[in-house]
Short mmCIF file of C-alpha atoms in Angstrom, two decimals:
data_model
loop_
_atom_site.label_atom_id
_atom_site.label_comp_id
_atom_site.label_asym_id
_atom_site.label_seq_id
_atom_site.Cartn_x
_atom_site.Cartn_y
_atom_site.Cartn_z
CA MET A 1 106.62 126.41 80.48
CA LYS A 2 104.07 126.98 77.59
CA ILE A 3 101.29 124.58 76.88
CA ARG A 4 102.37 124.40 73.18
CA THR A 5 105.50 123.54 74.53
CA ILE A 6 104.48 120.75 77.03
CA ASN A 7 102.43 119.11 74.39
CA TYR A 8 105.44 119.15 71.79
CA CYS A 9 107.43 117.41 74.82
CA ILE A 10 104.78 114.61 75.48
CA ARG A 11 104.25 114.22 71.68
CA GLN A 12 108.00 113.66 71.36
CA GLY A 13 108.01 110.97 74.16
CA ILE A 14 105.47 108.88 72.76
CA LYS A 15 107.13 109.41 69.35
CA SER A 16 110.11 107.74 70.90
CA LEU A 17 108.29 104.84 72.03
CA PHE A 18 107.71 103.71 68.68
CA GLN A 19 111.16 104.67 67.28
CA ASN A 20 112.67 102.36 69.20
CA ARG A 21 110.05 99.50 69.04
CA LEU A 22 112.45 96.50 70.30
CA MET A 23 114.37 98.44 73.43
CA THR A 24 110.90 99.36 74.17
CA LEU A 25 109.26 96.17 74.41
CA ALA A 26 112.37 94.94 76.01
CA SER A 27 111.94 97.50 78.97
CA ILE A 28 108.36 97.25 79.24
CA GLY A 29 108.94 93.75 79.35
CA THR A 30 111.56 93.26 81.84
CA ILE A 31 110.15 95.95 84.29
CA SER A 32 106.78 94.21 84.00
CA ALA A 33 108.81 90.73 85.09
CA CYS A 34 110.19 93.19 88.29
CA LEU A 35 107.10 94.62 89.34
CA PHE A 36 105.04 91.29 88.52
CA ILE A 37 107.82 89.51 91.50
CA LEU A 38 107.48 92.99 93.64
CA GLY A 39 103.42 92.39 93.71
CA ILE A 40 103.59 89.09 94.34
CA SER A 41 106.27 89.85 97.28
CA TYR A 42 103.81 92.83 98.48
CA CYS A 43 100.72 90.29 98.27
CA ILE A 44 102.70 87.74 100.44
CA ALA A 45 104.08 90.59 102.77
CA ALA A 46 100.81 92.40 103.12
CA ASN A 47 98.78 88.88 103.85
CA VAL A 48 101.38 87.73 107.00
CA ASP A 49 101.41 91.49 108.42
CA TYR A 50 97.48 91.05 108.24
CA MET A 51 97.84 87.66 109.79
CA MET A 52 100.44 88.75 112.46
CA GLU A 53 98.30 91.55 113.61
CA ASP A 54 95.51 89.14 114.00
CA LEU A 55 97.61 86.73 115.81
CA GLU A 56 99.02 89.48 118.27
CA ALA A 57 95.43 90.95 118.67
CA SER A 58 94.72 87.44 119.99
CA ILE A 59 97.60 87.42 122.25
CA GLY A 60 97.28 88.38 126.11
CA MET A 61 97.60 87.14 129.39
CA THR A 62 95.62 85.66 132.09
CA VAL A 63 95.78 87.32 135.84
CA PHE A 64 94.83 84.73 138.86
CA LEU A 65 93.76 86.53 141.83
CA ASP A 66 94.32 85.94 145.48
CA GLU A 67 91.34 83.51 146.72
CA GLU A 68 90.91 85.56 149.79
CA LEU A 69 90.13 88.87 147.74
CA THR A 70 86.39 90.27 148.14
CA GLU A 71 83.96 91.13 145.31
CA VAL A 72 85.02 95.25 146.14
CA GLU A 73 88.70 94.43 145.82
CA ARG A 74 88.52 92.44 142.75
CA ASN A 75 85.98 95.11 141.18
CA ALA A 76 88.53 97.96 142.12
CA LEU A 77 91.85 95.99 141.04
CA GLN A 78 89.85 95.74 137.47
CA ARG A 79 89.16 99.23 137.14
CA LYS A 80 92.49 99.79 137.74
CA ILE A 81 93.87 97.67 135.39
CA ALA A 82 91.62 98.41 132.73
CA ASP A 83 92.98 102.26 133.15
CA HIS A 84 96.50 101.72 132.12
CA ILE A 85 97.55 102.70 128.81
CA ASP A 86 98.46 99.82 126.83
CA ILE A 87 95.38 97.91 128.18
CA GLU A 88 92.74 97.28 125.44
CA THR A 89 90.25 95.02 128.02
CA VAL A 90 90.03 93.09 131.24
CA ILE A 91 87.07 90.51 131.49
CA TYR A 92 86.85 88.64 134.69
CA VAL A 93 86.09 84.84 134.45
CA SER A 94 84.74 83.13 137.33
CA PRO A 95 85.64 79.76 138.89
CA GLU A 96 82.49 78.10 137.53
CA GLU A 97 82.80 79.79 133.95
CA ALA A 98 86.56 78.53 133.69
CA TRP A 99 85.11 75.10 135.07
CA ALA A 100 82.29 75.33 132.12
CA ARG A 101 84.90 76.44 129.53
CA PHE A 102 87.01 73.09 130.48
CA LYS A 103 84.36 71.14 130.38
CA ASP A 104 83.30 72.36 126.68
CA GLU A 105 86.99 71.77 125.80
CA LEU A 106 86.68 68.21 126.93
CA GLU A 107 83.32 67.24 125.31
CA ASP A 108 84.61 65.14 122.67
CA GLY A 109 86.25 62.05 124.11
CA GLY A 110 87.52 63.20 127.57
CA GLU A 111 83.90 62.94 129.23
CA GLU A 112 85.29 60.27 131.19
CA LEU A 113 87.60 62.38 133.18
CA LEU A 114 85.09 64.66 134.48
CA ILE A 115 83.06 61.38 136.09
CA GLY A 116 82.67 62.69 140.04
CA LEU A 117 83.88 65.83 139.51
CA ASP A 118 80.41 67.78 138.92
CA GLU A 119 79.41 67.94 142.40
CA ASP A 120 83.31 70.00 143.35
CA ASN A 121 84.55 72.53 141.26
CA PRO A 122 88.22 71.92 140.71
CA LEU A 123 88.79 75.29 139.68
CA ALA A 124 87.21 76.81 142.72
CA GLY A 125 90.41 79.01 143.26
CA SER A 126 90.83 80.07 139.58
CA ALA A 127 88.99 83.34 139.60
CA SER A 128 90.76 85.30 137.14
CA PHE A 129 91.27 88.40 134.36
CA GLU A 130 91.77 87.87 130.82
CA ILE A 131 93.47 90.91 129.39
CA LEU A 132 94.28 92.28 125.78
CA LEU A 133 96.66 94.73 125.03
CA LYS A 134 96.50 97.31 122.52
CA ASN A 135 100.27 96.71 121.42
CA PRO A 136 101.61 93.19 122.30
CA ASP A 137 105.12 94.93 122.00
CA ASN A 138 104.53 96.33 125.10
CA GLN A 139 103.69 93.28 126.99
CA GLY A 140 106.78 93.38 129.13
CA GLU A 141 105.79 96.86 130.79
CA VAL A 142 101.97 95.48 131.11
CA ILE A 143 103.80 92.41 133.51
CA VAL A 144 105.59 94.60 135.22
CA PHE A 145 103.05 96.65 136.29
CA LEU A 146 100.88 93.83 137.21
CA GLU A 147 103.62 92.40 139.43
CA LYS A 148 103.32 95.08 141.55
CA LEU A 149 99.20 95.09 142.36
CA ALA A 150 98.03 93.29 145.02
CA GLY A 151 95.56 90.71 144.69
CA ILE A 152 97.13 89.05 142.06
CA ARG A 153 98.43 85.57 142.37
CA THR A 154 99.76 84.27 139.43
CA ILE A 155 100.14 86.15 135.90
CA ASN A 156 100.48 84.03 132.76
CA HIS A 157 101.62 85.45 129.41
CA ALA A 158 102.90 84.56 126.14
CA LYS A 159 105.65 87.38 126.18
CA ASP A 160 108.02 84.80 124.38
CA THR A 161 105.32 84.26 121.74
CA ALA A 162 104.73 88.00 121.10
CA ASP A 163 108.63 88.67 120.39
CA VAL A 164 108.58 85.76 117.91
CA LEU A 165 105.91 86.99 116.20
CA LEU A 166 107.25 90.76 116.19
CA THR A 167 110.77 89.38 114.80
CA PHE A 168 108.59 87.39 112.08
CA ASN A 169 107.12 90.31 111.09
CA GLN A 170 109.81 92.50 111.12
CA MET A 171 112.14 90.05 109.04
CA VAL A 172 109.43 89.67 106.27
CA ARG A 173 109.35 93.91 105.99
CA ILE A 174 113.14 93.65 105.91
CA ILE A 175 113.01 91.08 103.31
CA SER A 176 110.30 92.86 101.50
CA LEU A 177 112.35 96.69 101.19
CA ILE A 178 115.72 94.70 99.79
CA LEU A 179 113.83 93.30 97.25
CA ILE A 180 111.90 96.13 96.03
CA ALA A 181 115.62 98.15 95.93
CA ILE A 182 116.97 94.81 93.89
CA LEU A 183 113.90 95.15 91.36
CA ALA A 184 113.93 98.77 91.23
CA LEU A 185 117.61 98.43 90.53
CA ILE A 186 117.39 96.22 87.81
CA GLY A 187 114.85 98.40 86.30
CA ILE A 188 116.59 101.28 86.53
CA LEU A 189 119.79 99.73 85.10
CA LEU A 190 117.74 98.37 81.83
CA MET A 191 115.74 102.13 81.54
CA THR A 192 119.39 103.40 81.25
CA ASN A 193 120.37 101.61 78.22
CA THR A 194 117.03 102.02 76.45
CA ILE A 195 117.46 105.79 76.89
CA LYS A 196 120.93 105.33 76.18
CA LEU A 197 120.20 104.03 72.81
CA THR A 198 117.15 106.71 72.04
CA VAL A 199 119.47 109.40 72.56
CA TYR A 200 122.44 107.98 70.15
CA ILE A 201 119.48 107.55 67.21
CA ARG A 202 118.56 111.21 68.27
CA LYS A 203 122.15 112.87 68.31
CA ASN A 204 121.80 114.63 65.05
CA GLU A 205 118.33 115.75 65.67
CA ILE A 206 119.69 116.99 69.61
CA ASN A 207 122.58 119.00 67.78
CA ILE A 208 120.30 120.85 65.71
CA MET A 209 117.95 121.55 68.52
CA LYS A 210 121.12 122.78 70.50
CA TYR A 211 122.47 124.62 67.98
CA VAL A 212 119.18 126.77 67.78
CA GLY A 213 119.54 127.75 71.53
CA ALA A 214 117.14 124.93 72.62
CA THR A 215 117.22 124.61 76.45
CA ASP A 216 118.97 121.49 78.56
CA TYR A 217 115.37 121.45 79.92
CA PHE A 218 113.48 121.51 76.92
CA ILE A 219 115.88 118.88 75.46
CA ARG A 220 115.46 116.31 78.29
CA ILE A 221 111.82 116.41 79.05
CA PRO A 222 110.86 113.99 76.27
CA PHE A 223 112.98 111.53 77.40
CA LEU A 224 112.01 111.46 80.87
CA ILE A 225 108.42 111.47 79.66
CA GLU A 226 109.67 108.44 77.89
CA GLY A 227 110.79 106.95 80.60
CA ILE A 228 107.43 108.01 82.60
CA LEU A 229 105.32 105.84 79.76
CA ILE A 230 107.68 102.78 79.62
CA GLY A 231 107.67 102.54 83.30
CA MET A 232 103.73 103.09 83.56
CA LEU A 233 103.06 100.67 80.66
CA GLY A 234 105.28 98.04 82.57
CA ALA A 235 103.16 98.06 85.86
CA ILE A 236 99.97 97.91 83.99
CA LEU A 237 100.44 94.29 82.87
CA PRO A 238 101.52 92.74 86.03
CA LEU A 239 98.70 94.31 87.91
CA GLY A 240 95.89 92.54 85.63
CA VAL A 241 97.63 89.33 85.88
CA ILE A 242 97.91 89.63 89.79
CA TRP A 243 94.33 90.58 90.30
CA PHE A 244 92.92 87.56 88.47
CA SER A 245 95.58 84.99 89.79
CA TYR A 246 95.37 86.42 93.31
CA GLN A 247 91.53 86.12 93.43
CA TRP A 248 91.77 82.55 91.56
CA MET A 249 94.43 81.44 93.96
CA ILE A 250 92.68 82.50 97.51
CA GLU A 251 89.50 80.69 95.96
CA LYS A 252 91.51 77.71 95.19
CA ILE A 253 93.14 77.53 98.89
CA TYR A 254 90.00 77.84 100.19
CA GLU A 255 88.17 75.18 98.14
CA GLU A 256 91.21 72.67 98.68
CA PHE A 257 91.92 73.18 102.41
CA SER A 258 88.75 73.89 103.74
CA ILE A 259 90.15 74.14 107.43
CA ILE A 260 92.77 76.62 106.65
CA LYS A 261 89.54 79.41 106.22
CA ASN A 262 88.80 79.09 109.99
CA LEU A 263 92.51 79.67 110.77
CA LEU A 264 93.75 82.15 108.63
CA THR A 265 92.29 85.09 106.88
CA PHE A 266 93.66 86.31 103.63
CA LEU A 267 93.37 90.18 102.71
CA GLY A 268 90.55 90.69 99.68
CA ALA A 269 91.92 91.61 96.49
CA LYS A 270 90.45 95.17 96.59
CA GLU A 271 92.23 95.68 99.75
CA ILE A 272 95.69 94.27 98.49
CA PHE A 273 95.31 96.66 95.24
CA ILE A 274 93.87 99.69 96.92
CA VAL A 275 97.64 100.07 97.66
CA LEU A 276 99.32 97.88 95.66
CA ALA A 277 98.09 99.62 91.81
CA PRO A 278 98.94 102.83 92.93
CA LEU A 279 102.39 101.77 94.31
CA SER A 280 103.39 100.11 91.26
CA LEU A 281 102.48 102.42 89.04
CA LEU A 282 104.60 104.92 91.24
CA ILE A 283 107.52 102.44 91.07
CA GLY A 284 107.42 101.78 87.42
CA ALA A 285 106.87 105.86 86.66
CA GLY A 286 109.81 106.33 89.00
CA ILE A 287 111.94 103.68 87.87
CA GLY A 288 111.30 104.89 83.98
CA MET A 289 112.30 108.65 85.39
CA ILE A 290 115.36 107.94 87.12
CA GLY A 291 116.93 105.52 84.32
CA SER A 292 115.87 108.36 81.86
CA GLY A 293 117.23 111.01 83.97
CA ILE A 294 120.60 109.09 84.29
CA SER A 295 121.22 108.06 81.00
CA VAL A 296 120.24 111.56 79.88
CA ARG A 297 122.78 112.95 82.20
CA LYS A 298 125.52 110.54 81.71
CA HIS A 299 125.28 110.53 77.53
CA LEU A 300 124.37 113.60 76.78
CA ASN A 301 126.60 116.56 76.81
CA VAL A 302 123.88 119.14 77.71
#
């Protein structure tokens, strides 16, 4: 296609935006509303996914060792466990360290429970390995592997917790995808109506173009450009609103509920928008282009 032809199609697409001002504004407004809901949903889903990954990373297991295990045997066992493909780290916790941790946890209000125990470590037989996994989804396979090893007395794990977190995370992702599909369908239907009206208004002009030999492709392009522009314009407004409201909301949450700051970490606005901005623009442009294409094909006999 020649540069002159491309310029003509772009000008016609832009011109159509102003010929149907009310329908254009209605389409932009509806697409903005759809993409705003989509943006909010993405912010929630991305943060839930981030928090779940953080929680999953902290889910590990504790392996208690046989009391008669020698230091040489313990070191060999630690190396063997660490070599497993699904295991990230293996940390040895001595009985003395386990007792020190326990006393630290009882510092506030539980000191009376420790009276008379300083001379005799009640956790003398609690030598253990703390294991963190690369992927909590594979916890079952790791448990089977550990159960076959000699020198291990007990395995404490949180497989049920890991399964619940995985199920919840998958559910959030599925709901997000369904919501995206519904909002995209609404946008496409509205876009179809907008382009249908434009086709009707320009019916005489299109008939003349066909009469003088204009190709189907040449006639369709301006409508597709119009749809893409409406979709992208509809994406810009909600992106701006979400950018400022997201930052304000996170600051407000940390300010009003300071305890949450120590428990949960939210994604920063830049981390959110590095994905959300191009995603919204692409979805907006896609909705506009698909809606225009459907309308032109159904309502133009070209």
